[in-house]
Coordinates of C-alpha atoms in Angstrom, one line a residue:
P176 CA 29.3 4.0 56.9
P177 CA 26.3 2.8 54.8
V178 CA 26.9 0.7 51.7
Q179 CA 26.5 3.5 49.1
L180 CA 25.3 2.2 45.4
S181 CA 24.6 3.9 42.4
A182 CA 24.5 2.5 38.6
Q183 CA 24.4 2.9 35.1
V184 CA 21.7 0.9 33.1
P185 CA 20.5 2.3 29.7
D186 CA 16.5 2.8 29.2
T187 CA 16.7 1.4 25.7
V188 CA 18.4 -1.2 24.1
C189 CA 18.9 -3.0 21.1
I190 CA 17.8 -6.7 20.9
N191 CA 21.0 -9.0 21.3
S192 CA 23.3 -6.3 21.8
L193 CA 25.8 -6.6 24.1
T194 CA 25.4 -4.1 26.9
T195 CA 27.4 -2.7 29.5
L196 CA 26.2 -2.0 32.8
T197 CA 27.9 -0.1 35.5
A198 CA 27.6 0.5 39.0
L199 CA 29.7 2.1 42.1
A200 CA 29.5 1.4 45.4
S201 CA 30.8 2.9 48.4
G202 CA 31.1 2.8 51.8
G203 CA 30.6 -0.4 54.6
Q204 CA 32.9 -2.5 55.8
G205 CA 35.3 -4.5 53.7
A206 CA 35.1 -5.3 50.2
I207 CA 31.8 -4.9 48.5
T208 CA 30.2 -7.5 46.3
V209 CA 27.8 -6.0 43.5
V210 CA 25.2 -8.5 42.3
W211 CA 23.4 -8.2 39.2
E212 CA 20.2 -9.8 39.3
G213 CA 20.1 -12.9 36.6
I214 CA 23.0 -11.5 35.1
G215 CA 26.1 -11.5 36.5
T216 CA 28.7 -9.8 39.2
G217 CA 31.1 -6.7 39.8
S218 CA 31.4 -3.7 37.5
P219 CA 31.6 -3.7 34.5
V220 CA 29.0 -6.4 33.4
T221 CA 27.8 -6.8 29.9
H222 CA 24.7 -8.9 28.9
A223 CA 22.5 -9.4 25.6
F224 CA 19.0 -8.3 26.2
S225 CA 16.8 -10.5 24.2
A226 CA 13.4 -9.2 25.8
G227 CA 12.7 -6.2 28.0
Q228 CA 13.1 -6.6 31.4
T229 CA 13.4 -4.7 35.0
V230 CA 17.3 -5.2 36.1
T231 CA 18.0 -5.4 39.7
V232 CA 21.6 -4.6 41.0
T233 CA 22.5 -5.0 44.7
A234 CA 25.6 -4.1 46.8
T235 CA 26.6 -6.4 50.2
D236 CA 29.7 -5.6 52.2
G237 CA 32.4 -7.6 53.6
A238 CA 30.3 -7.8 57.0
G239 CA 27.3 -8.5 55.0
C240 CA 25.2 -5.5 55.2
P241 CA 23.5 -5.0 52.2
G242 CA 23.1 -1.5 50.1
P243 CA 20.0 0.0 48.6
I244 CA 18.4 -2.0 46.3
L245 CA 18.0 -0.3 42.8
T246 CA 15.8 -1.7 39.5
F247 CA 15.9 -0.3 36.7
E248 CA 13.3 -1.0 33.9
V249 CA 14.9 -1.9 30.3
T250 CA 13.0 -1.7 26.5
V251 CA 14.2 -3.6 23.9
L252 CA 14.4 -3.1 20.5
D253 CA 13.2 -5.3 18.0
L254 CA 11.7 -3.9 14.8
Q255 CA 10.8 -7.5 13.6
Q256 CA 7.9 -7.5 16.2
A257 CA 6.2 -4.5 14.8
T258 CA 3.9 -4.1 11.8
L259 CA 4.6 -2.3 8.9
S260 CA 1.5 -1.5 6.9
A261 CA 1.4 -0.7 3.4
Y262 CA -1.5 1.0 2.2
G263 CA -2.7 2.2 -1.6
D264 CA -3.2 -1.2 -3.8
T265 CA -5.3 -0.1 -6.8
I266 CA -6.2 -0.3 -10.6
V267 CA -6.2 3.1 -12.3
C268 CA -7.3 4.1 -15.9
P269 CA -4.6 5.4 -18.4
G270 CA -2.7 8.2 -17.0
G271 CA -3.9 8.0 -13.4
S272 CA -2.0 8.5 -9.9
A273 CA -2.5 6.3 -7.4
Q274 CA -2.0 7.5 -3.5
I275 CA 0.2 5.6 -1.2
G276 CA 1.4 5.0 2.5
A277 CA 2.3 3.0 5.2
T278 CA 2.2 3.1 8.9
L279 CA 4.5 1.4 11.5
T280 CA 3.1 0.2 14.6
G281 CA 4.4 -1.9 17.5
Y282 CA 7.8 0.0 17.8
P283 CA 9.1 2.2 20.8
G284 CA 11.7 3.2 19.4
P285 CA 13.1 5.6 16.3
Y286 CA 13.1 4.4 12.3
V287 CA 12.6 5.9 8.9
L288 CA 11.0 4.5 5.9
N289 CA 12.2 5.0 2.7
W290 CA 10.0 3.7 -0.6
I291 CA 12.7 2.4 -2.7
G292 CA 14.0 3.5 -5.7
T293 CA 11.1 6.7 -5.6
G294 CA 13.2 9.6 -3.2
L295 CA 10.3 9.1 -1.3
N296 CA 11.0 8.9 2.9
G297 CA 7.9 8.9 5.2
G298 CA 4.9 7.3 5.3
G299 CA 3.0 9.7 3.4
P300 CA 0.5 10.0 2.1
F301 CA 1.9 10.3 -1.4
V302 CA 0.7 10.0 -4.8
V303 CA 2.1 8.7 -7.2
P304 CA 1.7 8.9 -11.5
V305 CA 0.8 4.9 -12.1
S306 CA 2.2 4.0 -15.8
G307 CA 1.5 0.2 -15.5
Y308 CA 2.0 -3.0 -13.2
M309 CA 4.3 -1.3 -10.5
E310 CA 5.3 -3.2 -7.3
M311 CA 6.0 0.2 -4.4
T312 CA 8.2 -1.0 -1.5
V313 CA 8.7 0.7 1.2
V314 CA 11.4 -0.5 4.0
A315 CA 11.5 0.6 7.7
S316 CA 14.9 0.5 8.9
D317 CA 16.3 1.6 12.8
A318 CA 19.1 2.3 14.8
C319 CA 19.8 -1.2 15.2
G320 CA 20.2 -2.4 11.9
Q321 CA 16.9 -4.2 11.6
S322 CA 14.2 -3.8 8.7
L323 CA 10.6 -4.7 7.7
E324 CA 9.5 -4.1 3.9
A325 CA 5.9 -3.9 2.5
T326 CA 4.5 -3.5 -0.8
V327 CA 1.9 -1.8 -2.9
L328 CA 0.6 -3.1 -6.1
L329 CA -0.6 -0.7 -8.8
G330 CA -1.6 -1.3 -12.1
V331 CA -3.4 0.3 -15.4
D332 CA -6.7 -1.0 -16.6
E333 CA -6.2 0.0 -19.9
P334 CA -9.7 -0.8 -22.0
P335 CA -10.2 -2.0 -25.3
L336 CA -10.0 -0.5 -28.5
V337 CA -13.1 0.4 -30.0
E338 CA -13.7 0.7 -33.5
L339 CA -16.8 0.9 -35.7
P340 CA -17.1 0.3 -39.3
A341 CA -17.7 3.3 -41.4
L342 CA -21.0 1.8 -42.5
I343 CA -23.0 0.2 -40.0
A344 CA -25.9 -0.9 -42.3
A345 CA -28.2 0.8 -45.1
G346 CA -31.8 -0.5 -46.4
C347 CA -34.7 0.6 -46.9
A348 CA -36.8 2.5 -43.9
P349 CA -37.9 1.3 -41.5
L350 CA -34.8 -0.5 -41.0
T351 CA -34.1 -2.6 -38.2
V352 CA -30.0 -3.0 -37.6
T353 CA -28.2 -5.0 -35.5
M354 CA -25.2 -3.2 -33.9
P355 CA -21.9 -5.3 -34.7
N356 CA -20.5 -7.4 -32.4
L357 CA -16.8 -6.0 -31.8
G358 CA -16.0 -9.3 -29.5
L359 CA -14.6 -6.9 -27.0
G360 CA -16.2 -9.5 -24.3
A361 CA -18.3 -9.2 -21.3
G362 CA -17.4 -7.3 -18.0
H363 CA -17.6 -4.0 -19.8
T364 CA -20.5 -1.8 -19.8
Y365 CA -21.6 -0.4 -23.3
Q366 CA -23.1 3.0 -24.2
W367 CA -24.4 3.5 -27.8
T368 CA -25.6 6.3 -29.2
F369 CA -28.1 5.6 -32.1
G370 CA -28.1 9.1 -34.1
N371 CA -31.2 10.0 -33.1
G372 CA -31.2 10.5 -29.4
G373 CA -31.5 7.0 -28.9
G374 CA -29.1 5.0 -27.2
S375 CA -28.6 1.3 -25.7
Q376 CA -26.1 -0.5 -23.0
E377 CA -26.5 -3.6 -24.4
M378 CA -23.6 -5.3 -25.9
Q379 CA -25.1 -5.9 -29.2
P380 CA -28.5 -4.1 -29.5
T381 CA -30.9 -3.8 -32.0
Y382 CA -32.8 -0.7 -33.2
T383 CA -35.2 0.3 -36.1
Y384 CA -34.5 3.1 -37.8
A385 CA -36.9 5.5 -39.7
A386 CA -35.8 7.0 -43.0
G387 CA -32.8 9.0 -42.5
Q388 CA -28.7 9.1 -42.2
F389 CA -27.6 8.7 -38.3
Q390 CA -23.9 8.4 -37.2
V391 CA -23.3 6.0 -34.5
G392 CA -21.3 6.1 -31.9
L393 CA -20.2 3.7 -29.0
A394 CA -18.4 4.3 -25.7
V395 CA -16.7 0.8 -23.7
V396 CA -16.4 1.6 -20.2
T397 CA -14.2 -1.4 -18.3
A398 CA -15.0 -2.4 -14.9
A399 CA -12.6 -0.1 -13.0
G400 CA -14.6 2.7 -14.7
C401 CA -12.2 3.3 -17.1
T402 CA -13.9 4.7 -21.0
A403 CA -12.6 3.8 -24.1
T404 CA -14.4 5.6 -27.0
A405 CA -14.7 4.8 -30.8
A406 CA -12.5 7.6 -32.7
T407 CA -14.7 7.5 -35.8
T408 CA -18.9 6.8 -36.0
G409 CA -20.3 4.5 -37.9
Q410 CA -23.1 5.3 -40.6
V411 CA -26.7 3.9 -40.8
I412 CA -28.2 4.7 -44.1
A413 CA -32.2 4.1 -43.9
H414 CA -33.7 4.7 -47.5
A415 CA -36.8 6.5 -47.4
P416 CA -39.5 4.3 -49.5
P417 CA -40.8 5.1 -53.2
I418 CA -43.6 7.3 -53.6
A419 CA -45.2 5.5 -56.5
A420 CA -46.8 8.3 -58.6
F421 CA -49.5 7.3 -61.4

């Protein structure tokens, strides 16, 4: 009878993990030799795969008659060859939130994503509150005991404290006033309101008032778009010039 051969080879294995390969040969004449190409002889055999490969197994009987040639494609799971990308790095205003997420590419097997210390699982996207400087770390892990990490960096842009003096200036109209330098520095946008419909976006503008009393306001916007507004206005008093009577 002809040599018959069957084999069992897993199609997916963990990298460098000992894997059992089995073959069953029958028929032919005399003892049958089973050869696993590049791996060994007999059945079962164990082998640690370092990369994906085609496994070839043959059988030859005692008379030198060959049986069928069997081939099996083996995929090796190596999480270290995958790419874990986390996204969502951002700076928000106080009380703000951020959208974060992660993707794993280049990995053919099952895996799980866990965000450390958050209770979040999966790739997201997730919306999370930002209370200060935060490192959001996501871990990808597989059934082979391997893991990868990636981190999203979050922060809060604290706008400066804006305080105007109660009295900015007083004098006779027309009164030219240079607004106070609050020492908040460059990199901000200034939105002055002069109390009469006028305004300016200069850091320390100069403005001339007609007679009257005016409430000056100021809002400062940071480079990240966060706004701080003076809690109270500052007053400008421009006295009307006296009218001489004869």
